[in-house]
Tab-separated table of C-alpha atoms and ligand atoms in Angstrom:
chain	number	residue	atom	x	y	z
A	1	MET	CA	0.029	0.113	-0.084
A	2	ARG	CA	1.411	3.411	-1.091
A	3	LEU	CA	0.799	6.697	0.678
A	4	GLY	CA	0.521	9.783	-1.079
A	5	VAL	CA	0.777	12.834	1.209
A	6	ASN	CA	-1.162	15.992	0.096
A	7	ILE	CA	0.675	19.027	1.205
A	8	ASP	CA	-1.901	21.574	0.059
A	9	HIS	CA	-2.649	22.716	3.687
A	10	VAL	CA	1.075	23.354	4.422
A	11	ALA	CA	0.438	25.912	1.705
A	12	THR	CA	-2.747	26.949	3.362
A	13	VAL	CA	-0.826	28.250	6.214
A	14	ARG	CA	1.582	29.912	4.335
A	15	GLN	CA	-0.922	31.660	2.115
A	16	ALA	CA	-2.668	33.050	5.225
A	17	ARG	CA	0.091	35.403	5.698
A	18	GLY	CA	1.567	35.516	2.118
A	19	THR	CA	5.016	34.735	3.564
A	20	PHE	CA	7.467	32.307	2.865
A	21	GLU	CA	6.954	29.827	5.621
A	22	PRO	CA	5.899	27.199	5.782
A	23	ASP	CA	7.137	26.033	2.670
A	24	PRO	CA	5.399	23.035	0.909
A	25	VAL	CA	8.678	22.211	-0.541
A	26	ALA	CA	10.616	21.628	2.837
A	27	ALA	CA	7.698	19.710	4.074
A	28	ALA	CA	7.581	17.503	0.781
A	29	PHE	CA	11.200	16.354	1.787
A	30	LEU	CA	10.241	15.529	5.318
A	31	CYS	CA	7.106	13.515	3.840
A	32	GLU	CA	9.523	11.520	1.680
A	33	ARG	CA	12.162	10.810	4.368
A	34	ALA	CA	9.017	9.428	6.449
A	35	GLY	CA	8.171	7.035	3.644
A	36	ALA	CA	5.547	8.844	1.670
A	37	SER	CA	5.545	6.943	-1.888
A	38	HIS	CA	4.806	10.465	-3.441
A	39	ILE	CA	3.667	13.948	-2.924
A	40	THR	CA	0.319	14.942	-3.861
A	41	MET	CA	-0.955	18.654	-4.484
A	42	HIS	CA	-3.934	20.414	-6.073
A	43	LEU	CA	-3.090	23.371	-8.094
A	44	ARG	CA	-6.518	25.153	-8.044
A	45	GLU	CA	-7.776	27.557	-10.420
A	46	ASP	CA	-7.951	30.179	-7.626
A	47	ARG	CA	-4.353	29.264	-6.318
A	48	ARG	CA	-5.754	29.473	-2.602
A	49	HIS	CA	-3.123	27.375	-1.511
A	50	ILE	CA	-0.637	25.399	-3.828
A	51	GLN	CA	1.106	27.910	-6.198
A	52	GLU	CA	2.505	27.134	-9.568
A	53	ARG	CA	5.958	27.990	-7.961
A	54	ASP	CA	5.518	25.131	-5.494
A	55	LEU	CA	4.788	22.896	-8.685
A	56	ALA	CA	7.789	24.096	-10.597
A	57	ILE	CA	10.296	23.685	-7.667
A	58	LEU	CA	8.630	20.226	-6.649
A	59	SER	CA	8.862	18.913	-9.940
A	60	GLU	CA	12.762	19.349	-9.923
A	61	VAL	CA	13.308	18.266	-6.292
A	62	VAL	CA	11.068	15.413	-5.488
A	63	ALA	CA	12.564	12.050	-5.490
A	64	THR	CA	9.612	9.767	-5.262
A	65	GLY	CA	7.036	11.134	-7.443
A	66	ILE	CA	4.077	13.822	-7.866
A	67	ASP	CA	0.369	13.340	-8.143
A	68	LEU	CA	-1.028	16.689	-9.460
A	69	GLU	CA	-4.723	16.946	-8.816
A	70	MET	CA	-6.258	19.326	-11.131
A	71	ALA	CA	-9.606	20.243	-13.042
A	72	ALA	CA	-9.877	19.196	-16.456
A	73	THR	CA	-9.475	22.532	-17.952
A	74	ALA	CA	-7.281	23.802	-20.881
A	75	GLU	CA	-5.088	25.818	-18.646
A	76	MET	CA	-4.465	23.051	-16.182
A	77	VAL	CA	-3.735	20.619	-19.204
A	78	THR	CA	-1.034	23.233	-20.632
A	79	ILE	CA	0.427	23.326	-16.933
A	80	ALA	CA	0.593	19.683	-16.571
A	81	LYS	CA	2.461	19.065	-20.041
A	82	LYS	CA	4.877	21.730	-18.817
A	83	TYR	CA	5.817	20.045	-15.649
A	84	GLU	CA	5.124	16.344	-16.281
A	85	PRO	CA	3.910	14.942	-12.981
A	86	THR	CA	4.206	11.334	-12.269
A	87	PHE	CA	0.554	11.214	-12.851
A	88	VAL	CA	-2.450	13.404	-12.945
A	89	THR	CA	-5.639	13.263	-11.023
A	90	LEU	CA	-8.582	14.873	-12.445
A	91	VAL	CA	-10.939	16.224	-10.094
A	92	PRO	CA	-14.052	18.296	-10.147
A	93	GLU	CA	-13.703	21.784	-9.068
A	94	LYS	CA	-15.791	24.511	-7.634
A	95	ARG	CA	-14.498	28.092	-6.397
A	96	GLU	CA	-16.799	28.143	-3.709
A	97	GLU	CA	-16.111	24.811	-2.017
A	98	LEU	CA	-13.941	24.390	0.885
A	99	THR	CA	-12.830	21.102	-0.237
A	100	THR	CA	-13.213	18.810	-3.354
A	101	GLU	CA	-16.930	17.974	-2.893
A	102	GLY	CA	-17.957	14.602	-4.491
A	103	GLY	CA	-16.354	12.794	-7.256
A	104	LEU	CA	-15.860	13.531	-11.097
A	105	ASP	CA	-19.011	12.745	-13.136
A	106	VAL	CA	-16.902	11.052	-15.716
A	107	ALA	CA	-20.014	9.298	-17.154
A	108	GLY	CA	-21.528	12.784	-17.976
A	109	GLN	CA	-18.564	14.473	-19.689
A	110	ALA	CA	-16.788	11.533	-21.397
A	111	GLU	CA	-16.225	13.243	-24.586
A	112	ARG	CA	-14.461	16.150	-23.138
A	113	LEU	CA	-12.381	13.910	-20.558
A	114	THR	CA	-11.420	11.494	-23.627
A	115	GLU	CA	-9.817	14.537	-25.174
A	116	VAL	CA	-8.016	15.732	-22.132
A	117	ILE	CA	-6.690	11.979	-21.213
A	118	ALA	CA	-5.554	11.661	-24.551
A	119	GLU	CA	-3.352	14.974	-24.628
A	120	LEU	CA	-1.826	14.084	-21.430
A	121	LYS	CA	-1.243	10.424	-22.514
A	122	THR	CA	0.548	11.821	-25.365
A	123	ALA	CA	2.766	13.734	-23.302
A	124	GLY	CA	3.483	11.067	-21.407
A	125	VAL	CA	1.324	11.814	-18.028
A	126	PRO	CA	-0.953	8.938	-17.132
A	127	VAL	CA	-4.345	9.820	-15.551
A	128	SER	CA	-6.362	9.040	-12.640
A	129	THR	CA	-10.050	9.958	-12.288
A	130	PHE	CA	-11.353	10.832	-8.655
A	131	ILE	CA	-14.725	9.416	-8.710
A	132	GLU	CA	-17.714	8.396	-6.374
A	133	PRO	CA	-17.595	4.537	-5.562
A	134	GLU	CA	-19.985	3.779	-8.636
A	135	GLU	CA	-19.877	1.016	-11.161
A	136	ALA	CA	-20.897	3.755	-14.006
A	137	GLN	CA	-18.134	5.754	-13.211
A	138	ILE	CA	-15.558	3.105	-13.047
A	139	ASP	CA	-16.625	1.698	-16.233
A	140	ALA	CA	-16.713	5.421	-17.762
A	141	SER	CA	-13.284	5.730	-16.480
A	142	VAL	CA	-12.181	2.625	-18.350
A	143	GLU	CA	-14.019	3.924	-21.651
A	144	ILE	CA	-12.020	7.232	-21.620
A	145	GLY	CA	-8.765	5.972	-21.174
A	146	ALA	CA	-7.736	6.520	-17.379
A	147	GLU	CA	-5.567	4.102	-15.911
A	148	ILE	CA	-6.022	4.643	-12.279
A	149	VAL	CA	-9.311	5.467	-10.472
A	150	GLU	CA	-8.997	7.138	-6.974
A	151	ILE	CA	-12.414	6.165	-4.906
A	152	HIS	CA	-13.657	9.120	-3.030
A	153	THR	CA	-13.918	8.216	0.539
A	154	GLY	CA	-15.562	11.397	1.858
A	155	SER	CA	-19.098	10.012	2.255
A	156	TYR	CA	-17.495	7.255	4.387
A	157	ALA	CA	-15.487	9.447	6.518
A	158	ASN	CA	-18.630	11.842	7.213
A	159	ALA	CA	-20.819	8.949	7.953
A	160	THR	CA	-21.437	7.396	11.474
A	161	GLY	CA	-22.803	4.083	12.464
A	162	ASP	CA	-24.872	1.888	9.944
A	163	GLU	CA	-24.330	4.350	7.398
A	164	ARG	CA	-20.630	4.252	7.882
A	165	GLU	CA	-20.686	0.342	7.354
A	166	ARG	CA	-22.959	0.990	4.155
A	167	GLN	CA	-20.361	3.270	2.736
A	168	LEU	CA	-17.563	1.199	3.483
A	169	GLU	CA	-19.241	-1.653	1.693
A	170	ARG	CA	-19.774	0.906	-1.647
A	171	ILE	CA	-16.080	1.316	-1.578
A	172	MET	CA	-15.255	-2.318	-1.159
A	173	THR	CA	-17.546	-3.107	-4.215
A	174	ALA	CA	-16.009	-0.424	-6.322
A	175	ALA	CA	-12.577	-1.351	-5.343
A	176	GLU	CA	-13.384	-4.997	-6.557
A	177	HIS	CA	-15.079	-3.922	-9.511
A	178	ALA	CA	-12.296	-1.475	-10.581
A	179	SER	CA	-9.454	-3.815	-10.065
A	180	GLY	CA	-11.445	-6.441	-12.217
A	181	ALA	CA	-11.628	-3.872	-14.770
A	182	GLY	CA	-7.819	-3.606	-14.982
A	183	LEU	CA	-7.500	-0.321	-13.223
A	184	SER	CA	-5.113	0.695	-10.383
A	185	VAL	CA	-7.216	1.450	-7.657
A	186	SER	CA	-6.525	4.397	-5.119
A	187	ALA	CA	-8.819	5.950	-2.520
A	188	GLY	CA	-8.675	9.182	-0.301
A	189	HIS	CA	-10.309	12.180	1.018
A	190	GLY	CA	-11.287	12.797	4.457
A	191	LEU	CA	-9.414	9.773	5.846
A	192	THR	CA	-7.928	10.426	9.463
A	193	TYR	CA	-6.060	8.496	12.003
A	194	TYR	CA	-9.444	7.166	13.342
A	195	ASN	CA	-11.146	5.961	10.294
A	196	VAL	CA	-8.207	4.933	7.977
A	197	ALA	CA	-7.796	1.195	9.001
A	198	PRO	CA	-10.961	-0.218	7.261
A	199	VAL	CA	-10.118	1.429	4.081
A	200	ALA	CA	-6.349	0.464	4.211
A	201	ALA	CA	-7.471	-3.125	4.737
A	202	ILE	CA	-9.356	-3.461	1.390
A	203	PRO	CA	-6.990	-5.628	-0.578
A	204	GLU	CA	-7.900	-3.853	-4.016
A	205	ILE	CA	-6.635	-0.439	-2.969
A	206	GLU	CA	-3.154	-0.105	-3.744
A	207	GLU	CA	-2.748	3.813	-2.839
A	208	LEU	CA	-4.265	6.354	-0.194
A	209	ASN	CA	-3.869	9.853	-0.625
A	210	ILE	CA	-4.346	11.719	2.674
A	211	GLY	CA	-3.686	15.267	3.373
A	212	HIS	CA	-5.764	17.352	6.124
A	213	SER	CA	-5.066	14.949	8.909
A	214	ILE	CA	-1.434	14.444	8.432
A	215	VAL	CA	-1.036	18.124	8.348
A	216	SER	CA	-3.073	18.796	11.240
A	217	ARG	CA	-1.406	16.105	13.116
A	218	ALA	CA	1.904	17.424	12.155
A	219	ILE	CA	1.025	20.731	13.821
A	220	MET	CA	0.154	18.861	17.097
A	221	ILE	CA	3.219	16.808	17.213
A	222	GLY	CA	5.492	19.589	16.181
A	223	MET	CA	3.867	22.427	18.526
A	224	GLU	CA	5.752	21.804	22.019
A	225	ASP	CA	9.167	21.708	20.350
A	226	ALA	CA	8.157	24.640	18.201
A	227	VAL	CA	7.483	26.792	21.554
A	228	ARG	CA	10.536	25.513	23.373
A	229	GLU	CA	12.877	26.450	20.325
A	230	MET	CA	11.213	30.187	20.301
A	231	LEU	CA	11.546	30.438	24.318
A	232	SER	CA	15.225	29.489	23.863
A	233	LEU	CA	15.739	32.242	21.340
A	234	ILE	CA	14.085	34.978	23.619
A	235	LYS	CA	15.973	33.856	26.663
A	236	GLU	CA	19.183	33.834	24.862
A	237	ALA	CA	18.651	37.298	23.506
A	238	ARG	CA	17.803	38.441	27.182
A	239	ARG	CA	21.271	37.025	28.697
B	1	PXP	N1	-7.696	12.835	-2.950
B	1	PXP	C1	-8.065	13.917	-3.755
B	1	PXP	C2	-8.383	13.717	-5.176
B	1	PXP	C3	-8.422	15.138	-3.270
B	1	PXP	O1	-8.816	16.300	-3.942
B	1	PXP	C4	-7.971	15.427	-2.078
B	1	PXP	C5	-8.057	16.639	-0.991
B	1	PXP	O2	-7.414	17.682	-2.228
B	1	PXP	C6	-7.287	14.197	-1.000
B	1	PXP	C7	-7.172	12.952	-1.707
B	1	PXP	C8	-6.989	14.458	0.399
B	1	PXP	O3	-8.086	14.600	1.075
B	1	PXP	P1	-7.909	14.877	2.653
B	1	PXP	O4	-7.143	16.481	2.564
B	1	PXP	O5	-9.221	15.046	3.362
B	1	PXP	O6	-6.879	13.981	3.363
């Protein structure tokens, strides 16, 4: 099982002040050192977190690989062809959303997506589609030429009790179907330290992409050391 670490929210903290820190480039090195199989980032149309500069530098320096999450727009296809990430994940994107809501409607825009995927494939960039755990979306992904599907785990992550079990079943069935159809199967969105285990146990899923929860935990694990370091600088200055 591979883990792609999504570093978007390192950039969110930087953008909150428009300063140089924390730099997602430095964070990517640490993720790789800890065993991440690749670095995932979403370059949004509104550039709310990751900037093109981040992608440009990371394309040069990342040793493992880059999963570029992007909308299927002409602008983003041009950017993907320029930086040639290890693979691209096509996601739906709305300006007003807090995070990616729901999967890509592959079945509903097959013609346009076929063109986008063909263009990316010609440039040597494999494509993953980020979809709801539904057979129709998996079959449509095969038809348009995707090689990977990433199953959206958001409904599972947001559910409780019996509904959570039902959502887990949907993911299991979809993973089996996608794997049977010859696709590589990933999953992600909303996965946390509390809910990851049942998804990680699904044998057909080869890769998880996790962001917000890891960045959140990193802040908590690092907080004491960060305060101690600052206090030591302050005390040193007063000596
Ligand atoms: N996978 C995809 C396709 C995503 O769009 C996102 C969020 O950018 C993630 C995984 C990671 O989601 P989270 O930040 O909730 O772990």
